[in-house]
Coordinates of C-alpha atoms in Angstrom, one line a residue:
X14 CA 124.4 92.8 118.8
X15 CA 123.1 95.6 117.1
X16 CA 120.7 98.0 118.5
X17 CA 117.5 99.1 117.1
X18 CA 114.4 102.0 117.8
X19 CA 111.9 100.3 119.5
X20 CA 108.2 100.1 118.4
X21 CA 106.1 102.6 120.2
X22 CA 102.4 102.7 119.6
X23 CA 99.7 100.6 118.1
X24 CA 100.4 98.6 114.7
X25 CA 97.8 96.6 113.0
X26 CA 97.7 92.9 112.4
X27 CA 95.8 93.7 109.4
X28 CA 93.5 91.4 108.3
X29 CA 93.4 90.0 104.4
X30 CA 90.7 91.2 102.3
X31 CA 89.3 88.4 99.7
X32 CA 87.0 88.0 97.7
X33 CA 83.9 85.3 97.3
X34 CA 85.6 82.6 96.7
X35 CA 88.3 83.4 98.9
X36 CA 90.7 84.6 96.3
X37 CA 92.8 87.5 98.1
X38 CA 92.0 90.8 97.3
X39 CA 94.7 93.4 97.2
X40 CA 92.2 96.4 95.6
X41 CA 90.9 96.5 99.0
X42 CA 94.2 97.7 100.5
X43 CA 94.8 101.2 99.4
X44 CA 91.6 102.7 101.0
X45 CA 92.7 100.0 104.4
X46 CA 95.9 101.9 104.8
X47 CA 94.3 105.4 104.1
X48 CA 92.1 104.3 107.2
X49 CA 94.8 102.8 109.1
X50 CA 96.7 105.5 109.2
X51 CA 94.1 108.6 109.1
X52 CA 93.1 106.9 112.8
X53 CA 97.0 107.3 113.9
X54 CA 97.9 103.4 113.7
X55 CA 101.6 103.3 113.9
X56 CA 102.4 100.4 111.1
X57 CA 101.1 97.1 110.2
X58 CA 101.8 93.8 110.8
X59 CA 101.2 92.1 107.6
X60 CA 100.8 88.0 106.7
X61 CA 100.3 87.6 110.9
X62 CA 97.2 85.6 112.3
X63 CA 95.0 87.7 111.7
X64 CA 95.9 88.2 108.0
X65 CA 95.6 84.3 108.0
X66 CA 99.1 84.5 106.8
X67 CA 99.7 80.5 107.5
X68 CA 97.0 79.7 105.1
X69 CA 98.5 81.4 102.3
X70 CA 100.3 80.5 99.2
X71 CA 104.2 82.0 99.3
X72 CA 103.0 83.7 95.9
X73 CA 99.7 85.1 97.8
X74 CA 102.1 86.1 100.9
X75 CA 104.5 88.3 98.3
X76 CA 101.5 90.0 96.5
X77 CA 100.0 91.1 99.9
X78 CA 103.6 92.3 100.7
X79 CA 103.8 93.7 97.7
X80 CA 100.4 95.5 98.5
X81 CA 101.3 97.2 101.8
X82 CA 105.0 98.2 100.7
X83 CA 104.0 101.2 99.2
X84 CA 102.3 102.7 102.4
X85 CA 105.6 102.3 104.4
X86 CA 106.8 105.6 106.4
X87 CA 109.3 106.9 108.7
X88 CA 105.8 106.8 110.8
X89 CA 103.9 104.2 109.7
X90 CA 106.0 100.7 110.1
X91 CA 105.9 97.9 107.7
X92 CA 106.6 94.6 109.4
X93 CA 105.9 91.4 107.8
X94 CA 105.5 87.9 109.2
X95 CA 107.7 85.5 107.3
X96 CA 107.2 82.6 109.5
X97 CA 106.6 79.0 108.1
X98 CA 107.2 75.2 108.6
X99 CA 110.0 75.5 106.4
X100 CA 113.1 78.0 107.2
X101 CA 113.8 77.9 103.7
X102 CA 110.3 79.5 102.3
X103 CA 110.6 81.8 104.8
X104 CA 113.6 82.6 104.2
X105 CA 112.6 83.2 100.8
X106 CA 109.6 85.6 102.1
X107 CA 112.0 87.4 104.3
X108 CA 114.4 88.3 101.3
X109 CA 111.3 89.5 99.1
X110 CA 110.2 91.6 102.6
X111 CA 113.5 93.0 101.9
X112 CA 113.4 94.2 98.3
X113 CA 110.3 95.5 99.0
X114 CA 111.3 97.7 101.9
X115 CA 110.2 95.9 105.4
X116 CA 111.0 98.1 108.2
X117 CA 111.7 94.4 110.1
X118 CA 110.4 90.8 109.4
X119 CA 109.0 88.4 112.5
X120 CA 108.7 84.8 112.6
X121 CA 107.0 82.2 114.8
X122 CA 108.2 78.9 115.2
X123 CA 107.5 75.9 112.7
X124 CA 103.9 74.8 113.6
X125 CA 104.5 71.1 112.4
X126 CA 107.5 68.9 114.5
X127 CA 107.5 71.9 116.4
X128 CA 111.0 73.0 118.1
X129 CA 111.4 71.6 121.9
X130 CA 114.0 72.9 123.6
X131 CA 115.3 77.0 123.5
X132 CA 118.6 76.3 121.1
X133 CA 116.2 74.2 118.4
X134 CA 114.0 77.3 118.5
X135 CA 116.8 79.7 118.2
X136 CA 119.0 77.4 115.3
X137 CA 115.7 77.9 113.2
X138 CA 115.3 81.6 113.8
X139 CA 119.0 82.2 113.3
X140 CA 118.4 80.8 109.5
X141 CA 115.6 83.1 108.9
X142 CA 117.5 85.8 110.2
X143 CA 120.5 85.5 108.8
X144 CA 119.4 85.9 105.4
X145 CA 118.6 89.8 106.0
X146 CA 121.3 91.1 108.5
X147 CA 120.3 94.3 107.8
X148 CA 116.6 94.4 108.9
X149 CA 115.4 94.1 113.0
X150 CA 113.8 90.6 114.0
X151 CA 111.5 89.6 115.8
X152 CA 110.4 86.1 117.0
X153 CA 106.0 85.9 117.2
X154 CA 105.5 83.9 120.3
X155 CA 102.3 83.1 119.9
X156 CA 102.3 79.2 121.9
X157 CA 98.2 78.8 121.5
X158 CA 98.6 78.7 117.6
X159 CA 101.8 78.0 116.5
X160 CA 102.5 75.0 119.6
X161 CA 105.4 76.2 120.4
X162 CA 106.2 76.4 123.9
X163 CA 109.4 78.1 124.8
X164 CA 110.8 80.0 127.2
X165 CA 110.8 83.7 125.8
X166 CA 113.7 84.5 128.3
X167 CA 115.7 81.4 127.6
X168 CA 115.4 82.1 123.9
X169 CA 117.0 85.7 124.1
X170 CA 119.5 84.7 126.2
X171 CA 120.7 82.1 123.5
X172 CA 119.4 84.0 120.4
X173 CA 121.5 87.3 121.0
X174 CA 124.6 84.9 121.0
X175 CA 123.7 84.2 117.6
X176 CA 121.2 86.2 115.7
X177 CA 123.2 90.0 115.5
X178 CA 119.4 91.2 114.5
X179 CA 117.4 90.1 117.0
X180 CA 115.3 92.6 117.9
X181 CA 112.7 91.3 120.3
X182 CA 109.3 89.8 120.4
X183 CA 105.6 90.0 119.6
X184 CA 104.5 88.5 122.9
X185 CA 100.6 87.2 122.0
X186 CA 100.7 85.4 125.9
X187 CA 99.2 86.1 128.9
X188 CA 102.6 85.3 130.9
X189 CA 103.1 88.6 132.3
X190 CA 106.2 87.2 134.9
X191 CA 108.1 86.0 131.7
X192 CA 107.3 89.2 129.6
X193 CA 108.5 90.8 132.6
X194 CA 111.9 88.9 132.4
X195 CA 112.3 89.5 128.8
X196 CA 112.0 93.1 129.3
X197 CA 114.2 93.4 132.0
X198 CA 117.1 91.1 130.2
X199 CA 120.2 92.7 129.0
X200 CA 119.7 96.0 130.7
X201 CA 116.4 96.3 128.5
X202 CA 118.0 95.8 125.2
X203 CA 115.0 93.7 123.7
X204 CA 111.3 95.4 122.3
X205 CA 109.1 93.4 123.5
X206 CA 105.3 94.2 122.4
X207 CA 102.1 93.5 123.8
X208 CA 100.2 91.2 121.6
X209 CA 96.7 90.7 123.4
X210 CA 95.1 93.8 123.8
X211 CA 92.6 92.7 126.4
X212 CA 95.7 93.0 128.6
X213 CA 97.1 95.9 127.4
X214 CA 97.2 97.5 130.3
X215 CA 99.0 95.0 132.3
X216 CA 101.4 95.4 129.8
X217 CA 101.8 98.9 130.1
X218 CA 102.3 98.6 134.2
X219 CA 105.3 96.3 133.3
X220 CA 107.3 98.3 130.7
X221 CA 105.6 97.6 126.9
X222 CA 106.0 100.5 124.7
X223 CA 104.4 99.2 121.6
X224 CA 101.2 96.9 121.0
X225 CA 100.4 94.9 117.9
X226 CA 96.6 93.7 118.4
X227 CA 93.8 92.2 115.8
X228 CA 91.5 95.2 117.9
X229 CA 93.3 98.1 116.6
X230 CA 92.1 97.4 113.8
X231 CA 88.3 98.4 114.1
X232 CA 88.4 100.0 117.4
X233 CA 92.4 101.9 117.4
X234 CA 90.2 105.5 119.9
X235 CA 89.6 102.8 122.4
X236 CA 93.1 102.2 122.5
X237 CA 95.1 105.2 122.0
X238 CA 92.8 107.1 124.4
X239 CA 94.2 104.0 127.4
X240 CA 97.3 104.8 125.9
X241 CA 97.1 108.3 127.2
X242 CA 94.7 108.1 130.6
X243 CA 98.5 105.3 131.5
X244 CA 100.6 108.4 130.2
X245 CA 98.8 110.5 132.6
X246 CA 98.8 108.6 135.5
X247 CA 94.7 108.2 135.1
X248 CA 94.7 104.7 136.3
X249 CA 90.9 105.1 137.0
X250 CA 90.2 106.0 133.4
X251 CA 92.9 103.8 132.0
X252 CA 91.1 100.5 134.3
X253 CA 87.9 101.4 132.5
X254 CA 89.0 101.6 129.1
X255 CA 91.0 98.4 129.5
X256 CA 87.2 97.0 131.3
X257 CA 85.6 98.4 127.6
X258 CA 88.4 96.2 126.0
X259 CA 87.9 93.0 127.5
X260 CA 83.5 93.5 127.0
X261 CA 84.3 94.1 123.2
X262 CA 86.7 90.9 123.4
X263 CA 83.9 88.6 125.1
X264 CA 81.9 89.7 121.8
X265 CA 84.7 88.4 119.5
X266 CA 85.6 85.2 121.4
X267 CA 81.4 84.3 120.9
X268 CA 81.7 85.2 117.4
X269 CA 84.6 82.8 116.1
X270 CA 87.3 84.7 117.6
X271 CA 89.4 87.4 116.3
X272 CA 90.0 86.3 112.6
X273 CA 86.2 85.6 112.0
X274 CA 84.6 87.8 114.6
X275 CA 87.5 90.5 113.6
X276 CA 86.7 90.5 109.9
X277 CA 82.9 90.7 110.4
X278 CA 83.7 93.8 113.0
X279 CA 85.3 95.6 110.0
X280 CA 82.2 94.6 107.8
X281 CA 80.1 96.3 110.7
X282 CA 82.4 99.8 110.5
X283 CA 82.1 99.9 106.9
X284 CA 85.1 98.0 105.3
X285 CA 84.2 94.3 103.9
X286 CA 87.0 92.3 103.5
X287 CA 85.2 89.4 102.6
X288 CA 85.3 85.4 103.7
X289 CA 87.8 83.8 105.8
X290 CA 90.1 81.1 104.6
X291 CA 89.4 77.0 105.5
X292 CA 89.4 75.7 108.0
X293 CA 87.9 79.0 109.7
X294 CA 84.2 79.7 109.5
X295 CA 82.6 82.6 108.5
X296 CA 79.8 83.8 110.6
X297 CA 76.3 83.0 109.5
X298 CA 73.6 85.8 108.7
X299 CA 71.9 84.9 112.2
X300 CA 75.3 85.1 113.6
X301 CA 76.7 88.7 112.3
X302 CA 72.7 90.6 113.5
X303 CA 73.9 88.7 117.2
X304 CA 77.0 90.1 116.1
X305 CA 76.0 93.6 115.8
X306 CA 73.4 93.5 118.4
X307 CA 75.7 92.3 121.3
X308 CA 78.5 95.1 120.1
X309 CA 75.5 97.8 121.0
X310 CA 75.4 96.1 124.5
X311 CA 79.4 97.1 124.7
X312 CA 79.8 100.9 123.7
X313 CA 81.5 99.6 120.7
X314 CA 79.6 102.3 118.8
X315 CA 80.7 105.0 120.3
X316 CA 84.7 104.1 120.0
X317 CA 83.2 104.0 116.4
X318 CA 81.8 107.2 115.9
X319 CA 85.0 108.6 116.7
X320 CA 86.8 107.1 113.3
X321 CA 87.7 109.6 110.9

């Protein structure tokens, strides 16, 4: 098995900009990574959930890859979902993540005649894989989207017998008992990251080093100053930020959730990336004033004013 630097810090599950009638929009991108990384985000996650990556054409997938590649850093980490109902297209998207210089690839499980049992779930990933040794891997357990319902544990345990790349996961699941296992296996080998950031901190108490959340997006200050009240042992101040987190969350889970409600968010802070894809909504005028209005109630603002 090889071993890899593991992820430390926020990345961004950046969201896709596109345009009226929901044509992607990759001018948009440019000044999204200037901001991204001006606010000391760590790297993106790019064709994820929240860049409705599933809903994308594999041509529309590549040209958003394409996009991103050239903000790619020693410090600023270029990871790009590959995954599909198909292990051959995304084995195809993981060979052009490749070319154009991923720092690692992830992949979820096939969403349609989903994988049952840990080995079905690991023979698929090991396909994917296999087609760039070279780059780190990491499976996107995500159950509540994707269906698939595995044992994260069980899967690394079979998965380093056969994927030499397997780098870890993007754990988007409240389980804290089997995140804890994960991290623990192998004498800590795996990078496992935190992918709900209303539970960050949980995370944090258990080992997690890096985060990937649809929230560092529009509010990364909230974030990076938990970050350092856990660093400093300011539980206090680290329990209230995490509070902020889950108030701001509430907001987003009213307003369609944290594609829709995410995208309007940015709209709010100054950065309009357009309509969501069908089958997702896209908030009503009514909707994004309630929007706005019930962020006010949060302190959302205030995390705001201290963008650059």
């Amino acid at each position: 098995m090889k071993e890899y630097s593991k992820i430390d810090g926020l990345i961004a599950p950046v969201f896709t900009p596109m345009k009226e009638n929901a044509d992607i929009n990759t001018v948009e991108i440019p000044g999204y990574a200037d901001f991204l990384i001006s606010n000391g985000l760590n790297g993106v996650f790019v064709n994820g959930s929240s860049g409705e990556g599933m809903l994308l054409t594999t041509d529309e997938r590549k040209m958003i890859t394409e996009a991103w590649a050239p903000f790619a850093s020693e410090n600023f980490k270029f990871i790009v979902h590959v995954g599909s109902t198909s292990y051959r297209q995304a084995q195809e998207l993981a060979l052009h993540a490749r070319d154009c210089g991923a720092w690692a690839i992830s992949c979820m499980g096939p969403t349609f005649l989903q994988p049952k049992t840990p080995l079905e779930l690991v023979d698929f990933c090991r396909q994917v894989a296999s087609v760039v040794p070279d780059l780190p891997f990491y499976y996107y357990h995500i159950p509540e989207r994707s269906g698939v319902n595995i044992r994260m544990s069980e899967f690394l345990k079979e998965g380093q017998k056969v994927i030499p790349n397997l780098a870890g996961i993007k754990f988007t699941d409240a389980n804290f008992m089997e995140m804890q296992q994960c991290l623990a296996l192998s004498n800590g080998r795996f990078d496992i990251t935190h992918g709900q950031e209303q539970t960050l901190l949980c995370g944090l108490s258990i080992g997690v080093k890096g985060a990937i959340g649809t929230s560092y997006n529009f509010v990364p200050r909230l974030y990076q100053e938990l970050l350092e009240a856990f660093k400093n042992r300011d539980m206090e101040k680290a329990r209230e930020l995490q509070m902020e987190s889950v108030k701001i969350t509430e907001v987003i889970i009213k307003y369609g959730g944290g594609i829709v409600g995410g995208k309007a968010m940015m709209k709010l802070i100054g950065i309009d990336f357009g309509l969501c894809r069908s089958p997702l909504r896209n908030l009503s005028s009514t909707e994004y004033i309630g929007l706005e209005r019930d962020l006010k109630e949060t302190g959302f603002f205030d995390f705001i004013a201290r963008l650059k």
